[in-house]
Amino acid sequence: ASTAPIAPAGPTVNVKAVQATAAAGALVSFDVYLSGASDLRGYQVAVDVTGGDNGKLTLADIHQDVNRADWVFAGQQIVNASDLNGGRVVAALWNGGVDAGSMKYIGTFSYQASADASGTFTAKVRVSEDTALRDSNSSPIGYQAGAVGSVQIGATRAK
């Protein structure tokens, strides 16, 4: 049994760029959201960035703003962590589960653009054992990768 079941419908993990454009060398961030999950007790989510015409984005920080009103576990007793080496954000409730019907925030991934970075870079959920949802019985919850986030770095290149 896979630890990261992919569901044809149901909970969706979405990535959204915090800013649409940035300069080369800038720090750019992507927020991750979950929707359509019932009885969510915990999650582990990883994000990959691809694209660009030149340069690269290097993972610089992962955090969870637990004070955001739209945070999935707002007001709950939780344990959470960020794994910069593995590029993952993790959180779990001490007890029970919550429903995340609408878009609920689960974490922010920030990347340092190289000085020579240019073009459109896209961040998406890593569909692997690095991304998983669990219910209050610690059973896997199937999910699907939803929207991707894109950021334009530097000047657009003429095609």
mmCIF file of C-alpha atoms in Angstrom:
data_model
loop_
_atom_site.group_PDB
_atom_site.id
_atom_site.type_symbol
_atom_site.label_atom_id
_atom_site.label_comp_id
_atom_site.label_asym_id
_atom_site.label_seq_id
_atom_site.Cartn_x
_atom_site.Cartn_y
_atom_site.Cartn_z
ATOM 1 C CA ALA A 1 0.000 0.000 0.000
ATOM 2 C CA SER A 2 1.364 3.376 -0.974
ATOM 3 C CA THR A 3 1.943 5.957 1.738
ATOM 4 C CA ALA A 4 0.950 8.640 -0.786
ATOM 5 C CA PRO A 5 -2.291 7.511 -2.410
ATOM 6 C CA ILE A 6 -3.380 9.488 -5.415
ATOM 7 C CA ALA A 7 -7.129 9.940 -5.671
ATOM 8 C CA PRO A 8 -9.035 10.721 -8.870
ATOM 9 C CA ALA A 9 -11.191 13.104 -6.834
ATOM 10 C CA GLY A 10 -11.165 14.390 -3.293
ATOM 11 C CA PRO A 11 -8.627 16.388 -1.337
ATOM 12 C CA THR A 12 -6.447 18.659 -3.449
ATOM 13 C CA VAL A 13 -3.038 20.109 -2.594
ATOM 14 C CA ASN A 14 -2.490 23.438 -4.376
ATOM 15 C CA VAL A 15 0.557 25.684 -4.703
ATOM 16 C CA LYS A 16 0.285 29.451 -5.188
ATOM 17 C CA ALA A 17 3.089 31.950 -5.793
ATOM 18 C CA VAL A 18 3.131 34.685 -3.140
ATOM 19 C CA GLN A 19 4.339 37.146 -5.799
ATOM 20 C CA ALA A 20 3.941 36.876 -9.598
ATOM 21 C CA THR A 21 7.278 38.477 -10.510
ATOM 22 C CA ALA A 22 10.664 38.952 -8.865
ATOM 23 C CA ALA A 23 14.156 40.139 -9.709
ATOM 24 C CA ALA A 24 17.089 37.799 -10.229
ATOM 25 C CA GLY A 25 18.723 37.134 -6.861
ATOM 26 C CA ALA A 26 15.462 37.734 -4.957
ATOM 27 C CA LEU A 27 13.779 35.485 -2.410
ATOM 28 C CA VAL A 28 10.521 34.075 -3.800
ATOM 29 C CA SER A 29 7.855 32.192 -1.872
ATOM 30 C CA PHE A 30 5.043 29.761 -2.581
ATOM 31 C CA ASP A 31 2.137 29.032 -0.230
ATOM 32 C CA VAL A 32 0.636 25.538 -0.137
ATOM 33 C CA TYR A 33 -3.079 24.998 0.462
ATOM 34 C CA LEU A 34 -5.298 21.983 1.054
ATOM 35 C CA SER A 35 -8.969 21.725 0.171
ATOM 36 C CA GLY A 36 -11.627 19.027 0.278
ATOM 37 C CA ALA A 37 -10.159 16.983 3.153
ATOM 38 C CA SER A 38 -12.270 15.509 5.940
ATOM 39 C CA ASP A 39 -11.012 14.248 9.296
ATOM 40 C CA LEU A 40 -7.453 15.473 8.642
ATOM 41 C CA ARG A 41 -5.086 14.650 11.488
ATOM 42 C CA GLY A 42 -1.741 15.195 9.830
ATOM 43 C CA TYR A 43 0.137 15.999 6.674
ATOM 44 C CA GLN A 44 3.547 15.933 5.116
ATOM 45 C CA VAL A 45 3.952 17.966 1.940
ATOM 46 C CA ALA A 46 6.927 18.450 -0.362
ATOM 47 C CA VAL A 47 7.231 20.894 -3.272
ATOM 48 C CA ASP A 48 9.451 20.814 -6.366
ATOM 49 C CA VAL A 49 10.416 23.788 -8.536
ATOM 50 C CA THR A 50 11.180 23.430 -12.239
ATOM 51 C CA GLY A 51 11.538 25.648 -15.285
ATOM 52 C CA GLY A 52 13.214 28.925 -15.905
ATOM 53 C CA ASP A 53 15.284 29.929 -18.922
ATOM 54 C CA ASN A 54 18.463 30.415 -16.922
ATOM 55 C CA GLY A 55 19.749 29.994 -13.366
ATOM 56 C CA LYS A 56 17.922 28.221 -10.573
ATOM 57 C CA LEU A 57 15.832 28.559 -7.442
ATOM 58 C CA THR A 58 17.392 27.033 -4.320
ATOM 59 C CA LEU A 59 15.229 26.098 -1.335
ATOM 60 C CA ALA A 60 16.081 28.584 1.428
ATOM 61 C CA ASP A 61 13.300 28.257 4.023
ATOM 62 C CA ILE A 62 10.174 26.292 4.875
ATOM 63 C CA HIS A 63 7.786 27.543 7.526
ATOM 64 C CA GLN A 64 4.226 27.369 8.770
ATOM 65 C CA ASP A 65 2.568 30.603 9.797
ATOM 66 C CA VAL A 66 0.424 29.076 12.549
ATOM 67 C CA ASN A 67 -1.102 32.483 13.302
ATOM 68 C CA ARG A 68 -2.811 32.766 9.918
ATOM 69 C CA ALA A 69 -6.599 32.685 10.171
ATOM 70 C CA ASP A 70 -6.731 30.239 7.231
ATOM 71 C CA TRP A 71 -4.180 27.773 8.699
ATOM 72 C CA VAL A 72 -5.624 24.260 8.540
ATOM 73 C CA PHE A 73 -4.975 23.528 12.247
ATOM 74 C CA ALA A 74 -5.767 27.023 13.594
ATOM 75 C CA GLY A 75 -6.474 26.950 17.337
ATOM 76 C CA GLN A 76 -5.568 23.263 17.728
ATOM 77 C CA GLN A 77 -2.843 21.515 19.737
ATOM 78 C CA ILE A 78 -0.297 20.387 17.187
ATOM 79 C CA VAL A 79 3.240 19.204 16.616
ATOM 80 C CA ASN A 80 4.916 20.549 13.494
ATOM 81 C CA ALA A 81 8.285 20.664 11.794
ATOM 82 C CA SER A 82 10.057 21.785 8.672
ATOM 83 C CA ASP A 83 12.602 19.556 6.942
ATOM 84 C CA LEU A 84 14.804 21.835 4.864
ATOM 85 C CA ASN A 85 17.076 18.985 3.713
ATOM 86 C CA GLY A 86 14.122 16.888 2.555
ATOM 87 C CA GLY A 87 12.134 19.891 1.372
ATOM 88 C CA ARG A 88 9.054 18.984 3.413
ATOM 89 C CA VAL A 89 6.651 20.589 5.862
ATOM 90 C CA VAL A 90 4.939 18.390 8.464
ATOM 91 C CA ALA A 91 2.170 18.921 11.017
ATOM 92 C CA ALA A 92 -0.170 16.751 13.051
ATOM 93 C CA LEU A 93 -2.885 17.201 15.640
ATOM 94 C CA TRP A 94 -2.465 15.701 19.092
ATOM 95 C CA ASN A 95 -6.040 14.398 18.910
ATOM 96 C CA GLY A 96 -8.901 14.055 16.453
ATOM 97 C CA GLY A 97 -9.180 15.554 13.009
ATOM 98 C CA VAL A 98 -10.362 18.688 11.257
ATOM 99 C CA ASP A 99 -12.249 19.315 8.045
ATOM 100 C CA ALA A 100 -10.517 21.411 5.401
ATOM 101 C CA GLY A 101 -13.360 22.041 2.999
ATOM 102 C CA SER A 102 -12.172 25.311 1.515
ATOM 103 C CA MET A 103 -8.596 26.362 0.756
ATOM 104 C CA LYS A 104 -6.665 25.998 4.016
ATOM 105 C CA TYR A 105 -3.051 27.118 4.368
ATOM 106 C CA ILE A 106 -0.511 24.430 5.271
ATOM 107 C CA GLY A 107 2.912 25.973 4.693
ATOM 108 C CA THR A 108 5.262 28.312 2.830
ATOM 109 C CA PHE A 109 8.296 27.308 0.779
ATOM 110 C CA SER A 110 10.828 30.080 0.028
ATOM 111 C CA TYR A 111 13.546 29.897 -2.618
ATOM 112 C CA GLN A 112 16.596 32.027 -3.346
ATOM 113 C CA ALA A 113 16.796 32.907 -7.034
ATOM 114 C CA SER A 114 20.337 32.762 -8.391
ATOM 115 C CA ALA A 115 21.858 36.016 -9.653
ATOM 116 C CA ASP A 116 21.487 34.737 -13.229
ATOM 117 C CA ALA A 117 17.907 33.410 -12.795
ATOM 118 C CA SER A 118 15.440 34.340 -15.516
ATOM 119 C CA GLY A 119 12.221 32.971 -16.951
ATOM 120 C CA THR A 120 9.163 31.335 -15.470
ATOM 121 C CA PHE A 121 9.734 28.929 -12.584
ATOM 122 C CA THR A 122 6.893 26.635 -11.511
ATOM 123 C CA ALA A 123 6.337 25.075 -8.083
ATOM 124 C CA LYS A 124 4.172 21.973 -7.720
ATOM 125 C CA VAL A 125 3.387 19.351 -5.118
ATOM 126 C CA ARG A 126 5.844 16.456 -5.145
ATOM 127 C CA VAL A 127 3.627 13.427 -5.739
ATOM 128 C CA SER A 128 5.619 10.740 -3.893
ATOM 129 C CA GLU A 129 5.971 9.281 -0.402
ATOM 130 C CA ASP A 130 7.160 12.782 0.588
ATOM 131 C CA THR A 131 3.578 14.069 0.349
ATOM 132 C CA ALA A 132 0.929 12.322 2.430
ATOM 133 C CA LEU A 133 -2.276 13.062 4.316
ATOM 134 C CA ARG A 134 -3.546 11.056 7.305
ATOM 135 C CA ASP A 135 -6.909 10.895 9.045
ATOM 136 C CA SER A 136 -7.667 10.621 12.779
ATOM 137 C CA ASN A 137 -7.083 6.839 12.596
ATOM 138 C CA SER A 138 -3.665 7.430 10.955
ATOM 139 C CA SER A 139 -5.020 5.952 7.733
ATOM 140 C CA PRO A 140 -3.857 7.458 4.425
ATOM 141 C CA ILE A 141 -6.152 9.995 2.774
ATOM 142 C CA GLY A 142 -6.040 9.974 -1.013
ATOM 143 C CA TYR A 143 -5.202 13.319 -2.590
ATOM 144 C CA GLN A 144 -4.531 14.915 -5.923
ATOM 145 C CA ALA A 145 -2.031 17.537 -6.987
ATOM 146 C CA GLY A 146 -3.921 20.698 -7.837
ATOM 147 C CA ALA A 147 -2.868 24.131 -9.031
ATOM 148 C CA VAL A 148 0.792 24.968 -9.518
ATOM 149 C CA GLY A 149 2.394 28.285 -8.632
ATOM 150 C CA SER A 150 4.501 30.227 -11.127
ATOM 151 C CA VAL A 151 6.818 33.189 -10.721
ATOM 152 C CA GLN A 152 8.488 35.190 -13.479
ATOM 153 C CA ILE A 153 12.101 36.010 -12.626
ATOM 154 C CA GLY A 154 13.846 38.915 -14.323
ATOM 155 C CA ALA A 155 13.003 40.338 -17.721
ATOM 156 C CA THR A 156 10.984 38.194 -20.096
ATOM 157 C CA ARG A 157 13.055 36.786 -22.907
ATOM 158 C CA ALA A 158 11.932 37.570 -26.452
ATOM 159 C CA LYS A 159 10.801 34.415 -28.214
#
